[in-house]
mmCIF file of C-alpha atoms and ligand atoms in Angstrom:
data_model
loop_
_atom_site.group_PDB
_atom_site.id
_atom_site.type_symbol
_atom_site.label_atom_id
_atom_site.label_comp_id
_atom_site.label_asym_id
_atom_site.label_seq_id
_atom_site.Cartn_x
_atom_site.Cartn_y
_atom_site.Cartn_z
ATOM 1 C CA UNK L 6 0.011 -0.007 -0.003
ATOM 2 C CA UNK L 7 1.286 3.484 -0.812
ATOM 3 C CA UNK L 8 1.544 6.232 1.803
ATOM 4 C CA UNK L 9 -1.779 6.977 3.413
ATOM 5 C CA UNK L 10 -1.680 10.521 2.115
ATOM 6 C CA UNK L 11 -1.962 9.162 -1.449
ATOM 7 C CA UNK L 12 -5.331 7.633 -0.725
ATOM 8 C CA UNK L 13 -6.704 10.272 1.617
ATOM 9 C CA UNK L 14 -8.343 11.742 -1.397
ATOM 10 C CA UNK L 15 -8.379 15.485 -1.848
ATOM 11 C CA UNK L 16 -8.121 16.376 1.817
ATOM 12 C CA UNK L 17 -4.882 17.727 3.245
ATOM 13 C CA UNK L 18 -2.542 15.217 4.841
ATOM 14 C CA UNK L 19 -2.198 17.347 7.936
ATOM 15 C CA UNK L 20 -5.530 18.397 9.429
ATOM 16 C CA UNK L 21 -4.028 21.709 10.427
ATOM 17 C CA UNK L 22 -3.789 22.593 6.742
ATOM 18 C CA UNK L 23 -7.594 22.854 6.650
ATOM 19 C CA UNK L 24 -8.476 26.507 6.174
ATOM 20 C CA UNK L 25 -9.596 28.001 9.488
ATOM 21 C CA UNK L 26 -13.333 28.995 9.630
ATOM 22 C CA UNK L 27 -13.624 32.776 9.144
ATOM 23 C CA UNK L 28 -16.062 33.260 12.027
ATOM 24 C CA UNK L 29 -18.375 31.561 14.473
ATOM 25 C CA UNK L 30 -21.235 31.725 12.023
ATOM 26 C CA UNK L 31 -19.252 29.654 9.516
ATOM 27 C CA UNK L 32 -18.688 27.000 12.186
ATOM 28 C CA UNK L 33 -22.413 26.846 12.875
ATOM 29 C CA UNK L 34 -23.227 26.639 9.174
ATOM 30 C CA UNK L 35 -20.702 23.771 8.685
ATOM 31 C CA UNK L 36 -22.264 21.949 11.637
ATOM 32 C CA UNK L 37 -25.768 22.365 10.097
ATOM 33 C CA UNK L 38 -24.516 21.163 6.712
ATOM 34 C CA UNK L 39 -22.932 18.106 8.344
ATOM 35 C CA UNK L 40 -26.374 17.097 9.689
ATOM 36 C CA UNK L 41 -28.613 17.804 6.677
ATOM 37 C CA UNK L 42 -28.345 16.549 3.188
ATOM 38 C CA UNK L 43 -30.790 16.063 0.375
ATOM 39 C CA UNK L 44 -29.967 14.815 -3.127
ATOM 40 C CA UNK L 45 -31.146 17.137 -5.903
ATOM 41 C CA UNK L 46 -31.915 14.017 -8.008
ATOM 42 C CA UNK L 47 -35.567 13.076 -8.068
ATOM 43 C CA UNK L 48 -37.015 9.571 -8.062
ATOM 44 C CA UNK L 49 -35.866 6.412 -6.388
ATOM 45 C CA UNK L 50 -32.225 5.857 -5.456
ATOM 46 C CA UNK L 51 -32.048 2.113 -6.195
ATOM 47 C CA UNK L 52 -29.025 0.431 -4.514
ATOM 48 C CA UNK L 53 -26.567 -0.586 -7.223
ATOM 49 C CA UNK L 54 -27.627 2.242 -9.583
ATOM 50 C CA UNK L 55 -25.280 5.035 -10.555
ATOM 51 C CA UNK L 56 -27.657 7.580 -9.042
ATOM 52 C CA UNK L 57 -27.548 5.830 -5.678
ATOM 53 C CA UNK L 58 -23.776 5.492 -5.716
ATOM 54 C CA UNK L 59 -23.271 9.132 -6.635
ATOM 55 C CA UNK L 60 -25.777 10.297 -3.981
ATOM 56 C CA UNK L 61 -23.897 8.281 -1.345
ATOM 57 C CA UNK L 62 -20.547 9.817 -2.292
ATOM 58 C CA UNK L 63 -21.969 13.339 -2.571
ATOM 59 C CA UNK L 64 -23.668 13.054 0.793
ATOM 60 C CA UNK L 65 -20.303 12.135 2.311
ATOM 61 C CA UNK L 66 -18.433 14.953 0.597
ATOM 62 C CA UNK L 67 -21.059 17.663 1.178
ATOM 63 C CA UNK L 68 -21.549 16.869 4.872
ATOM 64 C CA UNK L 69 -17.836 17.089 5.686
ATOM 65 C CA UNK L 70 -17.246 19.226 8.794
ATOM 66 C CA UNK L 71 -13.920 21.111 8.546
ATOM 67 C CA UNK L 72 -13.168 21.347 12.300
ATOM 68 C CA UNK L 73 -9.507 21.246 13.336
ATOM 69 C CA UNK L 74 -8.489 19.166 16.375
ATOM 70 C CA UNK L 75 -5.557 21.406 17.274
ATOM 71 C CA UNK L 76 -7.770 24.384 17.976
ATOM 72 C CA UNK L 77 -10.176 22.601 20.291
ATOM 73 C CA UNK L 78 -10.036 24.217 23.679
ATOM 74 C CA UNK L 79 -10.267 21.501 26.262
ATOM 75 C CA UNK L 80 -12.262 22.848 29.236
ATOM 76 C CA UNK L 81 -10.604 22.992 32.663
ATOM 77 C CA UNK L 82 -12.229 20.261 34.744
ATOM 78 C CA UNK L 83 -12.971 20.093 38.445
ATOM 79 C CA UNK L 84 -10.709 17.439 40.114
ATOM 80 C CA UNK L 85 -13.646 15.083 40.655
ATOM 81 C CA UNK L 86 -14.778 15.217 37.002
ATOM 82 C CA UNK L 87 -11.218 14.898 35.814
ATOM 83 C CA UNK L 88 -10.824 11.749 37.935
ATOM 84 C CA UNK L 89 -14.026 10.297 36.514
ATOM 85 C CA UNK L 90 -12.847 10.892 32.985
ATOM 86 C CA UNK L 91 -9.328 9.581 33.496
ATOM 87 C CA UNK L 92 -10.629 6.366 35.033
ATOM 88 C CA UNK L 93 -13.107 5.436 32.265
ATOM 89 C CA UNK L 94 -11.947 2.125 30.832
ATOM 90 C CA UNK L 95 -12.133 3.289 27.236
ATOM 91 C CA UNK L 96 -9.264 5.513 26.260
ATOM 92 C CA UNK L 97 -6.786 2.893 25.042
ATOM 93 C CA UNK L 98 -9.443 1.054 23.102
ATOM 94 C CA UNK L 99 -10.840 4.297 21.677
ATOM 95 C CA UNK L 100 -7.480 5.481 20.366
ATOM 96 C CA UNK L 101 -6.572 2.053 18.973
ATOM 97 C CA UNK L 102 -9.986 1.627 17.364
ATOM 98 C CA UNK L 103 -9.605 4.916 15.524
ATOM 99 C CA UNK L 104 -6.073 3.966 14.466
ATOM 100 C CA UNK L 105 -7.240 0.579 13.156
ATOM 101 C CA UNK L 106 -10.277 2.093 11.464
ATOM 102 C CA UNK L 107 -8.081 4.637 9.630
ATOM 103 C CA UNK L 108 -5.711 1.973 8.389
ATOM 104 C CA UNK L 109 -8.385 -0.539 7.430
ATOM 105 C CA UNK L 110 -10.503 1.987 5.574
ATOM 106 C CA UNK L 111 -7.462 3.370 3.760
ATOM 107 C CA UNK L 112 -6.329 -0.178 2.861
ATOM 108 C CA UNK L 113 -9.784 -1.008 1.486
ATOM 109 C CA UNK L 114 -10.100 2.341 -0.377
ATOM 110 C CA UNK L 115 -6.816 1.550 -2.097
ATOM 111 C CA UNK L 116 -8.424 -1.520 -3.675
ATOM 112 C CA UNK L 117 -11.612 0.179 -4.888
ATOM 113 C CA UNK L 118 -11.721 1.118 -8.590
ATOM 114 C CA UNK L 119 -14.886 3.206 -8.618
ATOM 115 C CA UNK L 120 -13.747 6.842 -8.166
ATOM 116 C CA UNK L 121 -16.848 7.959 -6.223
ATOM 117 C CA UNK L 122 -16.671 5.030 -3.751
ATOM 118 C CA UNK L 123 -12.928 5.383 -3.454
ATOM 119 C CA UNK L 124 -13.269 9.038 -2.646
ATOM 120 C CA UNK L 125 -15.896 8.432 0.064
ATOM 121 C CA UNK L 126 -14.031 5.636 1.802
ATOM 122 C CA UNK L 127 -10.716 7.517 1.637
ATOM 123 C CA UNK L 128 -12.415 10.506 3.279
ATOM 124 C CA UNK L 129 -13.779 8.223 5.941
ATOM 125 C CA UNK L 130 -10.201 6.992 6.615
ATOM 126 C CA UNK L 131 -9.077 10.620 6.846
ATOM 127 C CA UNK L 132 -11.839 11.391 9.317
ATOM 128 C CA UNK L 133 -10.906 8.408 11.469
ATOM 129 C CA UNK L 134 -7.372 9.820 11.596
ATOM 130 C CA UNK L 135 -8.825 13.114 12.755
ATOM 131 C CA UNK L 136 -10.748 11.323 15.529
ATOM 132 C CA UNK L 137 -7.524 9.769 16.644
ATOM 133 C CA UNK L 138 -5.921 13.208 16.615
ATOM 134 C CA UNK L 139 -8.746 14.669 18.736
ATOM 135 C CA UNK L 140 -8.362 11.863 21.279
ATOM 136 C CA UNK L 141 -4.590 12.314 21.340
ATOM 137 C CA UNK L 142 -5.028 15.986 22.131
ATOM 138 C CA UNK L 143 -7.507 15.140 24.854
ATOM 139 C CA UNK L 144 -5.299 12.509 26.389
ATOM 140 C CA UNK L 145 -2.457 15.018 26.474
ATOM 141 C CA UNK L 146 -4.693 17.829 27.869
ATOM 142 C CA UNK L 147 -5.986 15.683 30.774
ATOM 143 C CA UNK L 148 -2.895 13.596 31.354
ATOM 144 C CA UNK L 149 -4.689 10.303 30.852
ATOM 145 C CA UNK L 150 -2.257 7.359 31.307
ATOM 146 C CA UNK L 151 -2.199 5.261 28.177
ATOM 147 C CA UNK L 152 -0.971 1.788 27.323
ATOM 148 C CA UNK L 153 1.522 1.791 24.430
ATOM 149 C CA UNK L 154 -0.232 1.487 21.058
ATOM 150 C CA UNK L 155 0.331 -1.802 19.260
ATOM 151 C CA UNK L 156 1.772 -1.563 15.744
ATOM 152 C CA UNK L 157 -0.919 -0.970 13.165
ATOM 153 C CA UNK L 158 -0.508 -3.788 10.666
ATOM 154 C CA UNK L 159 -1.885 -3.498 7.166
ATOM 155 C CA UNK L 160 -4.671 -6.160 6.868
ATOM 156 C CA UNK L 161 -4.085 -9.134 4.625
ATOM 157 C CA UNK L 162 -7.725 -9.304 3.640
ATOM 158 C CA UNK L 163 -8.760 -5.643 3.304
ATOM 159 C CA UNK L 164 -12.385 -6.493 2.549
ATOM 160 C CA UNK L 165 -12.703 -8.537 5.758
ATOM 161 C CA UNK L 166 -11.037 -5.791 7.816
ATOM 162 C CA UNK L 167 -13.305 -3.143 6.289
ATOM 163 C CA UNK L 168 -16.386 -5.218 7.057
ATOM 164 C CA UNK L 169 -15.248 -5.793 10.656
ATOM 165 C CA UNK L 170 -14.668 -2.043 11.128
ATOM 166 C CA UNK L 171 -17.897 -1.086 9.384
ATOM 167 C CA UNK L 172 -20.210 -3.388 11.301
ATOM 168 C CA UNK L 173 -18.374 -2.660 14.519
ATOM 169 C CA UNK L 174 -18.945 1.072 13.995
ATOM 170 C CA UNK L 175 -22.606 0.410 13.283
ATOM 171 C CA UNK L 176 -23.031 -1.311 16.656
ATOM 172 C CA UNK L 177 -20.787 0.967 18.705
ATOM 173 C CA UNK L 178 -22.135 4.177 17.289
ATOM 174 C CA UNK L 179 -25.754 3.157 17.826
ATOM 175 C CA UNK L 180 -25.238 2.513 21.518
ATOM 176 C CA UNK L 181 -22.849 5.450 21.864
ATOM 177 C CA UNK L 182 -25.618 7.776 20.639
ATOM 178 C CA UNK L 183 -27.775 6.711 23.594
ATOM 179 C CA UNK L 184 -24.973 6.853 26.082
ATOM 180 C CA UNK L 185 -23.873 10.276 24.915
ATOM 181 C CA UNK L 186 -27.414 11.619 25.327
ATOM 182 C CA UNK L 187 -27.627 10.106 28.793
ATOM 183 C CA UNK L 188 -24.290 11.750 29.756
ATOM 184 C CA UNK L 189 -25.605 15.073 28.412
ATOM 185 C CA UNK L 190 -28.891 14.847 30.299
ATOM 186 C CA UNK L 191 -27.337 13.842 33.545
ATOM 187 C CA UNK L 192 -24.890 16.769 33.482
ATOM 188 C CA UNK L 193 -22.272 14.324 34.709
ATOM 189 C CA UNK L 194 -19.724 16.018 32.457
ATOM 190 C CA UNK L 195 -19.436 19.759 31.788
ATOM 191 C CA UNK L 196 -21.376 20.899 28.758
ATOM 192 C CA UNK L 197 -18.241 22.237 27.056
ATOM 193 C CA UNK L 198 -16.898 18.736 26.998
ATOM 194 C CA UNK L 199 -20.006 17.109 25.528
ATOM 195 C CA UNK L 200 -20.181 19.972 23.019
ATOM 196 C CA UNK L 201 -16.646 19.192 21.920
ATOM 197 C CA UNK L 202 -17.577 15.588 21.177
ATOM 198 C CA UNK L 203 -20.880 16.332 19.554
ATOM 199 C CA UNK L 204 -19.506 16.787 15.987
ATOM 200 C CA UNK L 205 -17.618 13.505 16.334
ATOM 201 C CA UNK L 206 -20.825 11.682 17.287
ATOM 202 C CA UNK L 207 -22.517 13.069 14.192
ATOM 203 C CA UNK L 208 -19.554 12.159 12.092
ATOM 204 C CA UNK L 209 -19.928 8.556 13.202
ATOM 205 C CA UNK L 210 -23.568 8.755 12.129
ATOM 206 C CA UNK L 211 -22.402 9.766 8.629
ATOM 207 C CA UNK L 212 -19.826 6.992 8.640
ATOM 208 C CA UNK L 213 -22.401 4.298 9.316
ATOM 209 C CA UNK L 214 -24.764 5.874 6.823
ATOM 210 C CA UNK L 215 -21.983 5.547 4.258
ATOM 211 C CA UNK L 216 -21.253 1.951 5.303
ATOM 212 C CA UNK L 217 -24.900 0.857 5.066
ATOM 213 C CA UNK L 218 -25.196 2.304 1.542
ATOM 214 C CA UNK L 219 -21.819 1.023 0.436
ATOM 215 C CA UNK L 220 -22.878 -2.448 1.584
ATOM 216 C CA UNK L 221 -26.122 -2.291 -0.394
ATOM 217 C CA UNK L 222 -24.276 -0.945 -3.452
ATOM 218 C CA UNK L 223 -21.581 -3.569 -3.157
ATOM 219 C CA UNK L 224 -24.060 -6.410 -2.856
ATOM 220 C CA UNK L 225 -26.103 -5.149 -5.773
ATOM 221 C CA UNK L 226 -23.124 -4.722 -8.098
ATOM 222 C CA UNK L 227 -21.041 -7.796 -7.277
ATOM 223 C CA UNK L 228 -21.148 -10.777 -9.696
ATOM 224 C CA UNK L 229 -23.826 -13.290 -8.620
ATOM 225 C CA UNK L 230 -21.287 -16.111 -8.068
ATOM 226 C CA UNK L 231 -19.408 -14.069 -5.438
ATOM 227 C CA UNK L 232 -22.503 -13.412 -3.417
ATOM 228 C CA UNK L 233 -22.763 -16.658 -1.370
ATOM 229 C CA UNK L 234 -19.107 -16.411 -0.331
ATOM 230 C CA UNK L 235 -19.572 -12.767 0.593
ATOM 231 C CA UNK L 236 -22.658 -13.501 2.717
ATOM 232 C CA UNK L 237 -20.735 -16.252 4.544
ATOM 233 C CA UNK L 238 -18.059 -13.669 5.191
ATOM 234 C CA UNK L 239 -20.619 -11.239 6.625
ATOM 235 C CA UNK L 240 -21.871 -13.951 9.032
ATOM 236 C CA UNK L 241 -18.306 -14.699 10.027
ATOM 237 C CA UNK L 242 -17.712 -10.990 10.754
ATOM 238 C CA UNK L 243 -20.744 -10.983 13.080
ATOM 239 C CA UNK L 244 -19.428 -14.123 14.795
ATOM 240 C CA UNK L 245 -16.056 -12.470 15.190
ATOM 241 C CA UNK L 246 -17.620 -9.325 16.661
ATOM 242 C CA UNK L 247 -19.684 -11.363 19.126
ATOM 243 C CA UNK L 248 -16.539 -13.216 20.260
ATOM 244 C CA UNK L 249 -14.594 -9.982 20.555
ATOM 245 C CA UNK L 250 -17.244 -8.407 22.700
ATOM 246 C CA UNK L 251 -17.308 -11.334 25.157
ATOM 247 C CA UNK L 252 -13.737 -10.637 26.148
ATOM 248 C CA UNK L 253 -12.247 -7.697 28.004
ATOM 249 C CA UNK L 254 -8.933 -6.479 26.742
ATOM 250 C CA UNK L 255 -6.014 -6.347 29.198
ATOM 251 C CA UNK L 256 -2.742 -4.689 28.376
ATOM 252 C CA UNK L 257 0.213 -3.751 30.547
ATOM 253 C CA UNK L 258 1.896 -0.348 30.043
ATOM 254 C CA UNK L 259 5.596 0.410 30.271
ATOM 255 C CA UNK L 260 5.230 1.219 33.995
ATOM 256 C CA UNK L 261 3.749 -2.209 34.639
ATOM 257 C CA UNK L 262 0.216 -0.932 35.244
ATOM 258 C CA UNK L 263 -2.587 -3.153 33.936
ATOM 259 C CA UNK L 264 -5.086 -1.449 31.612
ATOM 260 C CA UNK L 265 -8.437 -3.213 31.349
ATOM 261 C CA UNK L 266 -10.487 -2.059 28.445
ATOM 262 C CA UNK L 267 -14.157 -2.735 28.008
ATOM 263 C CA UNK L 268 -15.321 -3.576 24.438
ATOM 264 C CA UNK L 269 -18.912 -3.216 25.499
ATOM 265 C CA UNK L 270 -18.636 0.091 27.250
ATOM 266 C CA UNK L 271 -21.277 1.715 25.070
ATOM 267 C CA UNK L 272 -23.831 -0.689 26.639
ATOM 268 C CA UNK L 273 -22.418 -1.500 30.049
ATOM 269 C CA UNK L 274 -20.981 1.891 30.944
ATOM 270 C CA UNK L 275 -24.157 3.882 31.517
ATOM 271 C CA UNK L 276 -23.467 4.164 35.271
ATOM 272 C CA UNK L 277 -19.986 5.506 34.533
ATOM 273 C CA UNK L 278 -21.175 8.423 32.462
ATOM 274 C CA UNK L 279 -24.496 9.335 34.101
ATOM 275 C CA UNK L 280 -25.836 9.499 37.617
ATOM 276 C CA UNK L 281 -29.237 8.458 36.315
ATOM 277 C CA UNK L 282 -30.469 4.928 36.947
ATOM 278 C CA UNK L 283 -31.826 3.616 33.679
ATOM 279 C CA UNK L 284 -33.232 0.170 32.930
ATOM 280 C CA UNK L 285 -31.983 -1.774 29.924
ATOM 281 C CA UNK L 286 -35.278 -1.417 27.969
ATOM 282 C CA UNK L 287 -35.353 2.347 28.648
ATOM 283 C CA UNK L 288 -31.753 2.659 27.522
ATOM 284 C CA UNK L 289 -32.570 0.773 24.316
ATOM 285 C CA UNK L 290 -35.457 3.133 23.781
ATOM 286 C CA UNK L 291 -33.171 6.107 24.203
ATOM 287 C CA UNK L 292 -30.664 4.622 21.708
ATOM 288 C CA UNK L 293 -33.425 4.063 19.174
ATOM 289 C CA UNK L 294 -34.708 7.654 19.545
ATOM 290 C CA UNK L 295 -31.252 9.127 19.257
ATOM 291 C CA UNK L 296 -30.478 6.998 16.248
ATOM 292 C CA UNK L 297 -33.606 8.261 14.516
ATOM 293 C CA UNK L 298 -32.874 11.859 15.458
ATOM 294 C CA UNK L 299 -29.320 11.798 14.168
ATOM 295 C CA UNK L 300 -30.308 10.278 10.849
ATOM 296 C CA UNK L 301 -33.391 12.445 10.392
ATOM 297 C CA UNK L 302 -31.604 15.220 8.436
ATOM 298 C CA UNK L 303 -30.245 12.958 5.664
ATOM 299 C CA UNK L 304 -32.091 12.058 2.443
ATOM 300 C CA UNK L 305 -34.571 9.383 3.416
ATOM 301 C CA UNK L 306 -33.824 7.487 0.183
ATOM 302 C CA UNK L 307 -30.360 6.597 1.510
ATOM 303 C CA UNK L 308 -30.442 3.380 3.527
ATOM 304 C CA UNK L 309 -29.931 3.354 7.247
ATOM 305 C CA UNK L 310 -28.079 0.649 9.206
ATOM 306 C CA UNK L 311 -30.628 -1.821 10.548
ATOM 307 C CA UNK L 312 -28.754 -4.459 12.570
ATOM 308 C CA UNK L 313 -28.045 -2.510 15.743
ATOM 309 C CA UNK L 314 -31.612 -1.104 15.926
ATOM 310 C CA UNK L 315 -32.868 -4.657 15.475
ATOM 311 C CA UNK L 316 -30.664 -5.908 18.324
ATOM 312 C CA UNK L 317 -31.906 -3.032 20.468
ATOM 313 C CA UNK L 318 -35.567 -3.856 19.785
ATOM 314 C CA UNK L 319 -34.978 -7.502 20.685
ATOM 315 C CA UNK L 320 -33.229 -6.494 23.938
ATOM 316 C CA UNK L 321 -35.960 -3.975 24.728
ATOM 317 C CA UNK L 322 -38.663 -6.640 24.131
ATOM 318 C CA UNK L 323 -36.826 -9.210 26.235
ATOM 319 C CA UNK L 324 -36.251 -6.639 28.976
ATOM 320 C CA UNK L 325 -39.896 -5.590 29.051
ATOM 321 C CA UNK L 326 -40.981 -9.259 29.249
ATOM 322 C CA UNK L 327 -38.575 -9.804 32.123
ATOM 323 C CA UNK L 328 -39.917 -6.699 33.952
ATOM 324 C CA UNK L 329 -43.521 -7.847 33.412
ATOM 325 C CA UNK L 330 -42.746 -11.384 34.607
ATOM 326 C CA UNK L 331 -40.906 -10.269 37.749
ATOM 327 C CA UNK L 332 -43.693 -7.813 38.607
ATOM 328 C CA UNK L 333 -46.244 -10.629 38.229
ATOM 329 C CA UNK L 334 -44.197 -12.905 40.526
ATOM 330 C CA UNK L 335 -43.893 -10.156 43.119
ATOM 331 C CA UNK L 336 -47.634 -9.439 42.965
ATOM 332 C CA UNK L 337 -48.382 -13.152 43.412
ATOM 333 C CA UNK L 338 -46.226 -13.325 46.515
ATOM 334 C CA UNK L 339 -48.049 -10.437 48.197
HETATM 335 FE FE1 FE2 X 423 -14.036 7.261 14.473
HETATM 336 FE FE1 FE2 X 424 -16.096 6.232 12.052
#
């Protein structure tokens, strides 16, 4: 694979080369544009068609938010809040996930022939790199102790690696939307901090919107004889993700301290980010509402990811049944 900058598309290699916004109004406009997009094309956007593919790539290009990580002002935190943030078991995994996503998307983009799709996935890789940069600045600003990063190895099977990253983002982002809203509502973290992460949350929404549409386009345009093998691969990716989420990740840093990272933090960490007690079904409800809200501004003819909302509905249903059954048992005992 060539240098990443070759496949980062038309965006500058260094994010600080992005032109600074002229004023606060421009920042607000960019934020609005990142959340709303409508294709000027009329009629159906059939997956696999040129119109659908172009709309997907245009959406991704037009909704780009040109914020620069180096100018983010990290708010001064009260010692108690700082302690809460430093001790969240997510920072190593967050940085490494962004690093892996950047590499995997760039590696896959390098294989894509279609210029529109190549451009969109390269931009996605670039944005993952920017996320990593934002996290690096935050880690430095708050002195968060980090485990050393493992080497980022170019994947042998770039399609597999892209599928793992794409589906993983679909699941993580969906639950992160709910958790982020919960953290906001509870006021557990200062508003300046949640405001800082807000554009990143929306950016993940765009990423999974792109992934869902790429997947539909890819399925529709691949030769029929590749399809069974591809679908097996998709099932294997889900199996892999389930296995990965069962395990916690433990690493030891250069000072000998053990770092335990939680792959399921977006679901299990609600108590760590909010002082609100929320039941599992209510949390699933919140995730579903937030998911809908974040996608609402984009052309409804573009496909939305469906797997994580489906999992959430199943969990919500099971949780409500459990609540009903335990209430019935309690009432019987009285
Ligand atoms: Fe990211
Ligand atoms: Fe992403």
